[in-house]
């Protein structure tokens, strides 16, 4: 059996004029470092100028957008409200600091789809990439497809370039490939000459991004990226604070292969690849999202590794949700998450049209000719990108997904350049992730800039490790399941997607803007001396910290409060002075609002309290803390609590209750018995003129007094630590 040899030949496939070709941001990364992030070329230092904030309102406000936008602008101290169309607006604020503050505040509003400060990237003294990002390919729209060979021959004679007609695709589009080493200037010259030809209607340069992954020589046996070192995300601490959950995460990638660490996590997905050359599986769109391999045995793709299959989607999926504590393999960031594979990348990459449809399908939105996704996701991971502006069709797909409750995480790219030059990293409303290494510094290949939300482990070259995850052992065709370390922003993005799944398991009601605020607010500072520490905002808000992000997740915690507590938290009991209803409050902000009358009727302290688990406590192994959900009875307004997931689900399904989220942490009882290291807090019930009055208490003397007063002990609501 013979194998094809690597080649530098490069192919881009048929895409519409506005289309881009997207490739995975794994790590076939050039490791040309040369970064001097600490050296800024500032112009007009000391000059303070006005800044702008762009935001878009949710579709449900149709017809009221102007009024709502004006109210938001006034409440936040912004001026010069301007409508930019389609529910999007721009406002002016005093400076960049105010712009960041206003954007953060807007993202907390349920009426806002996305918001971002329109801040220009500061010039960075970083080497320009050696080559421009183009495919050495033109798409010519012909008047008559039969004349394609003659047109190409005329162009070759006129320009002196060797031109190859690849094929003629739908829409009379002739795909023309130029030789290896063609410069962007030469490509542009041929394009100009083509438009002057009588047989050509239009000539478009097909843009692509490089497929960037690089397997390390040896497997990295320790998952540093999940650990407590300077480059890790403190995943284990986050696991202690969140339930297992089953949040669905879409992986828009090459598809996935069967793997013992993934097989129990996979939900039904879809293959969205239209072009059979790209799909490499001899068919078009279908329900089989299995990765058939993205190897290029025709040697038409970009780089020296394209003759191999990357199994890129399998690697990304493992980072997010590989089975944990199963006695084999590795651990995923979100062990309880489920993966919905959406195949949009194949041989030589994928079209942005397929990716845009993949975003819509994953979110549960209609896509022409396809069945609706039976498992619409809350989180999407796109470890891919292409050079150029965010296409309108892709932005529309993103806006639709956000409006349907999805959160979209994308890789910043591996070109050592500004993320603002690459889509979908530069699309609005996404969470753009740069790559960091074991030392907590920006990875040598990673893109950067003000559009980066934060940095996460992506690995690096040289003596620094990559990121371990699931893979397949086949060189071209699939073989046995395996593990390997890759590096790239492709590996950084799924770390963030996994942490978001942990956050949503604790509070499913978080919006995309609220998630971004908590991720940024909980990010750790870059270590002293790191390149990213020298330039504020160049690598995002900081390093991903799963523990801080999860600790900051709770519906009663304000956006500015991103801290965890050290040991125990006190539940303060208050009573509604008008209705006699009781509440347990862990959040000091909520307590202050209730006792000052800011939330309606005045609430007063009863003098009773219960100490329970804090966000960062070290829990007894037999009394694992779980988020406690709180629900209000529609009739009477009483509040009830539960730590068991099935109870919380029952609350949510009950039309007579309104669940307002998870409000503190406690263990839950099994058949009415609390685990070792905890004691029960009982719910009591009594009817009055408003209906059922409920109260949850743990003090024995008070429980006895309540029984004497006609209350009935109904159940163990939760278990507090001893």
Short mmCIF file of C-alpha atoms in Angstrom, two decimals, residues 358-670:
data_model
loop_
_atom_site.label_atom_id
_atom_site.label_comp_id
_atom_site.label_asym_id
_atom_site.label_seq_id
_atom_site.Cartn_x
_atom_site.Cartn_y
_atom_site.Cartn_z
CA UNK A 358 -24.96 24.72 11.01
CA UNK A 359 -25.35 27.51 13.56
CA UNK A 360 -29.04 27.83 12.77
CA UNK A 361 -29.64 24.08 12.83
CA UNK A 362 -27.78 23.61 16.12
CA UNK A 363 -29.87 26.33 17.77
CA UNK A 364 -33.10 24.63 16.71
CA UNK A 365 -33.91 27.16 13.99
CA UNK A 366 -35.32 26.09 10.61
CA UNK A 367 -32.93 25.35 7.74
CA UNK A 368 -34.41 24.75 4.30
CA UNK A 369 -34.54 21.07 3.40
CA UNK A 370 -33.48 19.80 6.83
CA UNK A 371 -35.42 18.41 9.78
CA UNK A 372 -35.42 20.58 12.90
CA UNK A 373 -32.74 19.67 15.43
CA UNK A 374 -34.42 17.50 18.10
CA UNK A 375 -31.72 18.56 20.60
CA UNK A 376 -31.37 22.36 20.30
CA UNK A 377 -28.26 23.40 22.17
CA UNK A 378 -27.46 26.02 24.78
CA UNK A 379 -23.78 26.23 23.82
CA UNK A 380 -21.96 26.07 20.48
CA UNK A 381 -18.23 25.69 19.91
CA UNK A 382 -16.72 26.86 16.62
CA UNK A 383 -13.00 26.07 16.53
CA UNK A 384 -12.65 27.43 13.01
CA UNK A 385 -12.24 30.66 11.09
CA UNK A 386 -11.45 32.43 7.88
CA UNK A 387 -9.81 35.71 6.90
CA UNK A 388 -12.19 38.63 6.27
CA UNK A 389 -15.17 40.48 7.68
CA UNK A 390 -18.07 38.67 9.29
CA UNK A 391 -20.49 37.86 6.42
CA UNK A 392 -24.01 39.21 6.81
CA UNK A 393 -25.49 35.72 6.50
CA UNK A 394 -23.33 34.46 9.34
CA UNK A 395 -24.15 37.43 11.58
CA UNK A 396 -27.83 36.83 10.92
CA UNK A 397 -27.43 33.17 11.89
CA UNK A 398 -25.60 34.16 15.08
CA UNK A 399 -28.27 36.72 15.99
CA UNK A 400 -30.98 34.12 15.44
CA UNK A 401 -29.17 31.59 17.61
CA UNK A 402 -28.64 34.14 20.39
CA UNK A 403 -32.31 35.08 20.27
CA UNK A 404 -33.15 31.40 20.65
CA UNK A 405 -31.07 31.17 23.83
CA UNK A 406 -27.78 29.80 22.50
CA UNK A 407 -24.28 30.95 23.49
CA UNK A 408 -21.59 30.86 20.80
CA UNK A 409 -17.88 30.37 21.54
CA UNK A 410 -15.32 30.77 18.75
CA UNK A 411 -11.55 30.46 18.45
CA UNK A 412 -9.58 33.65 17.82
CA UNK A 413 -7.33 32.04 15.19
CA UNK A 414 -3.72 30.90 14.89
CA UNK A 415 -2.20 33.56 12.66
CA UNK A 416 -0.36 35.67 15.27
CA UNK A 417 -2.49 38.58 14.08
CA UNK A 418 -5.48 40.68 15.11
CA UNK A 419 -8.59 38.60 15.74
CA UNK A 420 -10.63 41.42 14.19
CA UNK A 421 -9.34 40.31 10.77
CA UNK A 422 -10.93 36.85 11.01
CA UNK A 423 -14.50 35.57 11.03
CA UNK A 424 -16.40 34.39 12.99
CA UNK A 425 -14.06 35.75 15.68
CA UNK A 426 -15.04 39.26 14.58
CA UNK A 427 -18.79 38.60 14.49
CA UNK A 428 -20.88 40.40 17.10
CA UNK A 429 -22.34 38.51 20.04
CA UNK A 430 -19.79 35.67 20.09
CA UNK A 431 -17.26 34.85 22.81
CA UNK A 432 -13.84 35.00 21.14
CA UNK A 433 -11.09 32.96 22.79
CA UNK A 434 -7.32 33.36 22.45
CA UNK A 435 -4.89 30.58 23.41
CA UNK A 436 -2.64 30.57 26.47
CA UNK A 437 0.10 28.13 27.43
CA UNK A 438 1.33 26.29 30.52
CA UNK A 439 2.99 29.46 31.79
CA UNK A 440 -0.15 31.57 31.49
CA UNK A 441 1.22 33.58 28.56
CA UNK A 442 -0.26 34.08 25.10
CA UNK A 443 0.57 31.07 22.93
CA UNK A 444 3.08 31.81 20.20
CA UNK A 445 0.59 31.33 17.35
CA UNK A 446 -2.53 32.88 18.92
CA UNK A 447 -4.41 35.84 17.50
CA UNK A 448 -5.04 38.71 19.88
CA UNK A 449 -6.66 42.17 20.11
CA UNK A 450 -9.62 43.97 21.63
CA UNK A 451 -12.19 41.57 20.20
CA UNK A 452 -10.72 38.74 22.29
CA UNK A 453 -12.99 38.05 25.26
CA UNK A 454 -10.49 36.04 27.31
CA UNK A 455 -7.68 33.50 26.96
CA UNK A 456 -7.84 29.76 27.69
CA UNK A 457 -5.44 26.81 27.53
CA UNK A 458 -4.42 26.02 23.96
CA UNK A 459 -0.92 24.66 24.43
CA UNK A 460 2.24 25.77 22.69
CA UNK A 461 5.29 24.57 20.84
CA UNK A 462 8.89 24.04 21.86
CA UNK A 463 9.25 22.70 25.38
CA UNK A 464 5.66 23.59 26.30
CA UNK A 465 2.92 20.94 26.14
CA UNK A 466 -0.19 20.82 24.02
CA UNK A 467 -3.69 19.88 25.19
CA UNK A 468 -4.53 16.21 25.64
CA UNK A 469 -7.83 14.93 24.28
CA UNK A 470 -9.62 12.12 22.46
CA UNK A 471 -8.63 11.21 18.90
CA UNK A 472 -8.63 8.42 16.34
CA UNK A 473 -5.51 6.49 15.43
CA UNK A 474 -6.06 6.43 11.67
CA UNK A 475 -3.63 8.33 9.45
CA UNK A 476 -6.22 8.83 6.72
CA UNK A 477 -9.09 6.40 7.20
CA UNK A 478 -10.46 5.77 10.71
CA UNK A 479 -8.79 3.22 12.96
CA UNK A 480 -8.85 2.58 16.73
CA UNK A 481 -9.77 5.27 19.29
CA UNK A 482 -6.74 7.04 20.74
CA UNK A 483 -5.55 10.10 22.66
CA UNK A 484 -3.14 12.83 21.60
CA UNK A 485 -2.06 16.38 22.36
CA UNK A 486 -2.81 19.17 19.93
CA UNK A 487 -2.20 22.88 20.24
CA UNK A 488 -4.20 25.80 18.89
CA UNK A 489 -6.98 28.24 19.64
CA UNK A 490 -9.14 25.28 18.58
CA UNK A 491 -8.19 23.75 21.93
CA UNK A 492 -8.72 26.99 23.87
CA UNK A 493 -12.29 27.59 22.71
CA UNK A 494 -13.74 24.24 23.95
CA UNK A 495 -12.32 24.90 27.43
CA UNK A 496 -14.56 27.97 27.56
CA UNK A 497 -17.53 26.09 26.06
CA UNK A 498 -17.15 23.42 28.75
CA UNK A 499 -17.05 26.00 31.55
CA UNK A 500 -20.21 27.60 30.17
CA UNK A 501 -21.90 24.19 30.32
CA UNK A 502 -20.94 24.03 34.02
CA UNK A 503 -22.38 27.51 34.55
CA UNK A 504 -25.65 26.65 32.81
CA UNK A 505 -25.99 23.46 34.83
CA UNK A 506 -26.09 25.72 37.87
CA UNK A 507 -28.23 28.49 36.35
CA UNK A 508 -29.93 27.55 33.06
CA UNK A 509 -31.44 31.02 32.75
CA UNK A 510 -28.19 32.85 32.02
CA UNK A 511 -28.14 34.81 28.77
CA UNK A 512 -25.14 34.98 26.45
CA UNK A 513 -24.32 38.47 27.69
CA UNK A 514 -24.54 37.46 31.33
CA UNK A 515 -22.28 34.46 30.69
CA UNK A 516 -19.70 36.68 29.01
CA UNK A 517 -19.78 39.13 31.92
CA UNK A 518 -19.18 36.36 34.45
CA UNK A 519 -16.42 34.76 32.41
CA UNK A 520 -14.64 38.08 32.04
CA UNK A 521 -15.26 39.14 35.62
CA UNK A 522 -13.93 35.84 36.96
CA UNK A 523 -10.87 35.69 34.69
CA UNK A 524 -7.51 35.63 36.48
CA UNK A 525 -4.90 38.26 35.73
CA UNK A 526 -2.03 37.28 33.47
CA UNK A 527 1.11 36.51 35.46
CA UNK A 528 3.59 39.30 36.00
CA UNK A 529 6.06 39.52 33.14
CA UNK A 530 3.75 37.86 30.62
CA UNK A 531 3.32 39.59 27.28
CA UNK A 532 -0.42 39.92 27.86
CA UNK A 533 0.12 41.59 31.24
CA UNK A 534 1.90 44.48 29.53
CA UNK A 535 -0.96 45.52 27.22
CA UNK A 536 -4.39 45.85 28.78
CA UNK A 537 -7.10 44.08 26.80
CA UNK A 538 -4.83 42.70 24.09
CA UNK A 539 -5.51 39.11 25.18
CA UNK A 540 -8.97 39.63 26.66
CA UNK A 541 -9.97 40.08 30.28
CA UNK A 542 -7.49 37.48 31.54
CA UNK A 543 -7.08 33.72 31.91
CA UNK A 544 -10.13 31.45 32.05
CA UNK A 545 -10.90 30.37 35.63
CA UNK A 546 -13.64 27.74 35.83
CA UNK A 547 -13.96 28.00 39.61
CA UNK A 548 -14.46 31.77 39.57
CA UNK A 549 -16.90 31.60 36.65
CA UNK A 550 -19.06 28.96 38.34
CA UNK A 551 -18.86 30.74 41.71
CA UNK A 552 -20.12 33.90 40.01
CA UNK A 553 -23.15 32.06 38.64
CA UNK A 554 -26.32 32.62 40.62
CA UNK A 555 -29.44 34.54 39.76
CA UNK A 556 -29.29 36.65 42.91
CA UNK A 557 -25.67 37.72 42.47
CA UNK A 558 -24.97 41.03 40.72
CA UNK A 559 -22.72 41.13 37.68
CA UNK A 560 -20.00 42.96 39.59
CA UNK A 561 -19.78 40.27 42.29
CA UNK A 562 -17.49 37.64 40.83
CA UNK A 563 -15.95 36.39 44.10
CA UNK A 564 -16.31 33.10 45.90
CA UNK A 565 -16.61 32.73 49.68
CA UNK A 566 -14.04 30.92 51.78
CA UNK A 567 -15.90 28.46 54.02
CA UNK A 568 -19.59 28.83 54.91
CA UNK A 569 -22.36 31.17 53.88
CA UNK A 570 -25.17 32.22 56.19
CA UNK A 571 -28.79 31.88 55.10
CA UNK A 572 -30.65 34.72 56.75
CA UNK A 573 -34.38 34.20 57.26
CA UNK A 574 -36.71 37.11 56.50
CA UNK A 575 -40.48 37.42 56.63
CA UNK A 576 -42.79 39.48 54.44
CA UNK A 577 -44.41 42.01 56.76
CA UNK A 578 -47.63 42.04 54.71
CA UNK A 579 -48.18 38.36 53.82
CA UNK A 580 -46.26 36.51 56.53
CA UNK A 581 -44.31 34.52 53.91
CA UNK A 582 -40.73 33.42 54.66
CA UNK A 583 -37.52 33.46 52.62
CA UNK A 584 -33.94 32.28 53.12
CA UNK A 585 -31.39 34.67 51.64
CA UNK A 586 -27.68 34.01 51.06
CA UNK A 587 -26.91 36.99 48.84
CA UNK A 588 -26.18 40.19 50.82
CA UNK A 589 -27.40 42.34 47.93
CA UNK A 590 -30.76 40.57 47.83
CA UNK A 591 -31.02 40.82 51.61
CA UNK A 592 -30.42 44.58 51.53
CA UNK A 593 -32.99 45.02 48.78
CA UNK A 594 -35.64 42.99 50.62
CA UNK A 595 -35.16 44.66 54.00
CA UNK A 596 -35.17 48.15 52.44
CA UNK A 597 -38.37 47.57 50.45
CA UNK A 598 -36.67 47.76 47.03
CA UNK A 599 -38.37 44.51 45.94
CA UNK A 600 -41.90 45.50 46.75
CA UNK A 601 -43.27 44.87 50.24
CA UNK A 602 -41.01 45.27 53.23
CA UNK A 603 -39.30 42.13 54.53
CA UNK A 604 -37.95 41.90 58.09
CA UNK A 605 -35.40 39.57 59.71
CA UNK A 606 -36.83 36.88 61.96
CA UNK A 607 -33.58 36.35 63.87
CA UNK A 608 -33.12 32.80 62.56
CA UNK A 609 -30.40 31.65 60.17
CA UNK A 610 -28.80 28.50 58.77
CA UNK A 611 -25.13 28.13 57.82
CA UNK A 612 -24.62 26.21 54.59
CA UNK A 613 -21.90 25.55 52.02
CA UNK A 614 -20.05 28.47 50.48
CA UNK A 615 -19.09 28.53 46.82
CA UNK A 616 -15.48 27.54 47.50
CA UNK A 617 -15.76 25.29 50.56
CA UNK A 618 -14.01 21.92 50.67
CA UNK A 619 -16.96 19.59 50.94
CA UNK A 620 -17.26 16.34 52.84
CA UNK A 621 -17.04 13.59 50.24
CA UNK A 622 -20.33 12.07 51.42
CA UNK A 623 -22.19 15.38 51.58
CA UNK A 624 -21.52 16.86 48.16
CA UNK A 625 -23.01 20.32 47.80
CA UNK A 626 -25.57 20.95 45.09
CA UNK A 627 -27.23 24.20 44.01
CA UNK A 628 -30.53 24.70 45.80
CA UNK A 629 -33.34 25.97 43.61
CA UNK A 630 -36.02 28.30 44.90
CA UNK A 631 -39.60 28.43 43.61
CA UNK A 632 -42.55 30.65 44.45
CA UNK A 633 -46.13 29.39 44.66
CA UNK A 634 -48.29 31.37 42.24
CA UNK A 635 -51.15 31.42 44.76
CA UNK A 636 -50.08 32.83 48.08
CA UNK A 637 -46.47 33.64 47.22
CA UNK A 638 -44.81 31.12 49.53
CA UNK A 639 -41.25 30.01 48.75
CA UNK A 640 -40.05 26.42 48.61
CA UNK A 641 -36.53 24.99 48.25
CA UNK A 642 -34.93 21.81 46.89
CA UNK A 643 -31.43 20.50 46.27
CA UNK A 644 -32.44 17.36 44.37
CA UNK A 645 -32.44 17.82 40.60
CA UNK A 646 -35.67 15.87 40.16
CA UNK A 647 -37.43 18.15 42.66
CA UNK A 648 -36.20 21.26 40.87
CA UNK A 649 -37.37 19.83 37.55
CA UNK A 650 -40.77 19.11 39.11
CA UNK A 651 -40.96 22.70 40.31
CA UNK A 652 -40.21 23.96 36.81
CA UNK A 653 -42.87 21.70 35.27
CA UNK A 654 -45.54 22.77 37.76
CA UNK A 655 -47.75 25.55 36.39
CA UNK A 656 -48.51 26.61 39.93
CA UNK A 657 -44.87 27.52 40.61
CA UNK A 658 -42.37 30.02 39.28
CA UNK A 659 -38.72 28.95 39.66
CA UNK A 660 -36.34 31.87 40.16
CA UNK A 661 -33.08 29.95 40.05
CA UNK A 662 -30.40 28.51 42.30
CA UNK A 663 -29.75 30.62 45.38
CA UNK A 664 -27.25 28.75 47.57
CA UNK A 665 -25.53 25.38 47.99
CA UNK A 666 -26.52 22.41 50.14
CA UNK A 667 -26.50 18.61 50.10
CA UNK A 668 -29.68 16.72 49.34
CA UNK A 669 -31.34 13.97 51.28
CA UNK A 670 -31.74 10.38 50.10
#
